[in-house]
Coordinates of C-alpha atoms and ligand atoms in Angstrom, one line a residue:
M1 CA 15.3 2.1 -52.1
D2 CA 16.2 -0.8 -51.7
C3 CA 15.1 -2.2 -55.0
L4 CA 16.7 -4.0 -57.6
F5 CA 15.3 -3.0 -60.3
C6 CA 15.2 0.6 -59.2
K7 CA 19.0 0.7 -58.7
I8 CA 18.6 -0.6 -62.9
V9 CA 16.5 2.5 -63.2
S10 CA 19.3 4.7 -61.9
G11 CA 22.1 2.8 -63.2
D12 CA 22.8 1.7 -60.3
I13 CA 23.1 -1.8 -61.8
P14 CA 23.8 -2.5 -65.0
A15 CA 21.2 -4.0 -67.7
T16 CA 21.2 -4.6 -71.1
V17 CA 19.0 -2.0 -72.0
L18 CA 17.1 -1.9 -74.9
Y19 CA 14.4 1.0 -74.9
E20 CA 14.3 3.7 -72.7
D21 CA 11.9 7.0 -72.1
D22 CA 10.9 9.2 -69.4
D23 CA 8.1 6.5 -68.0
V24 CA 9.6 3.2 -69.0
I25 CA 12.5 1.0 -69.5
A26 CA 13.0 -2.6 -71.4
F27 CA 15.9 -4.8 -70.9
E28 CA 17.4 -8.4 -71.0
D29 CA 16.8 -10.1 -68.4
I30 CA 19.7 -12.0 -66.5
M31 CA 18.0 -15.5 -66.8
P32 CA 16.3 -16.0 -69.7
Q33 CA 13.4 -18.6 -69.9
A34 CA 12.9 -18.1 -73.8
P35 CA 15.7 -17.1 -76.5
T36 CA 14.2 -14.0 -76.3
H37 CA 13.3 -12.7 -72.5
F38 CA 13.0 -9.8 -71.8
L39 CA 10.9 -7.4 -69.1
V40 CA 9.0 -3.7 -69.5
I41 CA 8.9 -1.8 -66.0
P42 CA 7.8 1.7 -65.3
K43 CA 10.6 4.3 -64.1
R44 CA 8.1 5.0 -60.3
H45 CA 8.3 2.3 -58.5
I46 CA 5.4 0.1 -57.9
S47 CA 5.6 -3.1 -56.4
T48 CA 3.0 -5.6 -57.3
L49 CA 0.4 -5.3 -59.4
N50 CA -2.5 -5.1 -56.1
D51 CA -0.2 -1.4 -55.7
L52 CA -1.6 0.3 -59.3
T53 CA -4.5 2.5 -59.5
D54 CA -6.8 4.4 -61.7
E55 CA -3.8 7.1 -62.5
D56 CA -1.5 4.2 -63.5
A57 CA -3.3 3.3 -66.5
S58 CA -1.5 5.1 -68.8
V59 CA 2.4 3.7 -68.1
V60 CA 0.5 -0.1 -68.1
G61 CA -0.9 0.3 -71.1
K62 CA 2.9 1.9 -72.4
L63 CA 4.2 -1.4 -70.7
Q64 CA 2.4 -3.6 -73.2
I65 CA 2.7 -1.1 -76.8
T66 CA 6.9 -1.1 -75.2
A67 CA 6.8 -4.7 -75.0
A68 CA 5.4 -5.5 -78.8
K69 CA 7.4 -2.7 -80.1
I70 CA 10.4 -4.3 -78.6
A71 CA 8.7 -7.8 -80.1
K72 CA 8.6 -6.7 -83.5
Q73 CA 12.1 -5.0 -83.4
K74 CA 13.9 -8.7 -82.2
G75 CA 11.6 -10.3 -84.7
I76 CA 9.7 -12.6 -82.6
S77 CA 6.1 -10.9 -83.4
E78 CA 5.4 -13.2 -86.7
A79 CA 5.7 -16.1 -84.4
G80 CA 4.3 -15.1 -81.6
Y81 CA 5.8 -14.5 -77.6
R82 CA 4.2 -14.5 -74.6
V83 CA 3.9 -11.7 -72.1
A84 CA 3.6 -12.6 -68.1
M85 CA 2.9 -10.0 -65.3
N86 CA 3.4 -12.3 -61.7
C87 CA 1.7 -11.0 -58.7
N88 CA 3.1 -11.7 -54.6
E89 CA 4.4 -15.2 -54.0
M90 CA 1.6 -17.7 -55.4
G91 CA 2.1 -15.9 -58.7
G92 CA 5.0 -16.5 -59.3
Q93 CA 6.6 -12.3 -58.7
T94 CA 10.4 -12.3 -56.6
V95 CA 11.0 -8.7 -57.5
Y96 CA 8.9 -6.4 -56.0
H97 CA 8.7 -3.8 -58.8
I98 CA 6.1 -4.8 -61.6
H99 CA 7.9 -6.1 -64.6
M100 CA 6.7 -7.4 -68.1
H101 CA 8.1 -10.3 -68.4
V102 CA 8.0 -10.6 -73.2
L103 CA 9.2 -14.2 -74.0
G104 CA 9.5 -16.2 -77.5
G105 CA 12.0 -18.0 -79.6
R106 CA 10.4 -20.6 -78.7
A107 CA 6.5 -22.8 -78.4
M108 CA 4.5 -21.8 -75.1
T109 CA 3.0 -23.9 -73.0
W110 CA -0.4 -23.1 -71.5
P111 CA -0.9 -24.0 -68.8
P112 CA 2.1 -22.4 -67.4
G113 CA 2.8 -24.2 -64.5
Ligands
AMP1 P1 9.4 -12.5 -61.3 O1 9.6 -13.3 -60.9 O2 8.6 -12.3 -62.0 O3 9.6 -11.8 -60.1 O4 10.6 -11.8 -62.2 C1 11.5 -11.2 -61.5 C2 12.9 -11.4 -63.1 O5 13.6 -10.9 -63.0 C3 13.3 -13.1 -63.3 O6 13.5 -13.7 -64.4 C4 14.6 -12.7 -63.1 O7 16.1 -13.7 -63.9 C5 15.2 -11.1 -63.5 N1 16.3 -10.7 -62.6 C6 16.3 -10.8 -61.6 N2 17.4 -9.4 -61.7 C7 17.8 -9.3 -62.3 C8 18.7 -8.2 -63.2 N3 19.7 -7.9 -62.2 N4 18.7 -8.1 -64.4 C9 18.4 -8.1 -65.2 N5 16.4 -9.2 -64.4 C10 17.3 -10.0 -63.6
ZN2 ZN1 11.8 0.0 -57.9

């Protein structure tokens, strides 16, 4: 499959991996938009949030729980951080394998641009 994040899962493209288990992998974003910016993705390819089914509930929950655990390890939990998932063009999605952004280490603004 010609998917950038599937290639990170398979190890064909290198990444700074923060956490990995059978279901999810977390790695540093290559173009960080904040002092802390990492991504958490399911290992199984899912193109967009629109493709989720009821069977994906546990892995999607695991994305969020993994994000929170890593945020704590990185020391951004107490100050606070932003979690975002972009869907399709208007949502700002550029890589079509779902991923949770976790950004911290600076004050976030709302609404996002
Ligand atoms: P999105 O625009 O929501 O699809 O986010 C895609 C994210 O993937 C962006 O923040 C990119 O900086 C990030 N990204 C693209 N290529 C890589 C890569 N090889 N390793 C890590 N992060 C990447
Ligand atoms: Zn993929």
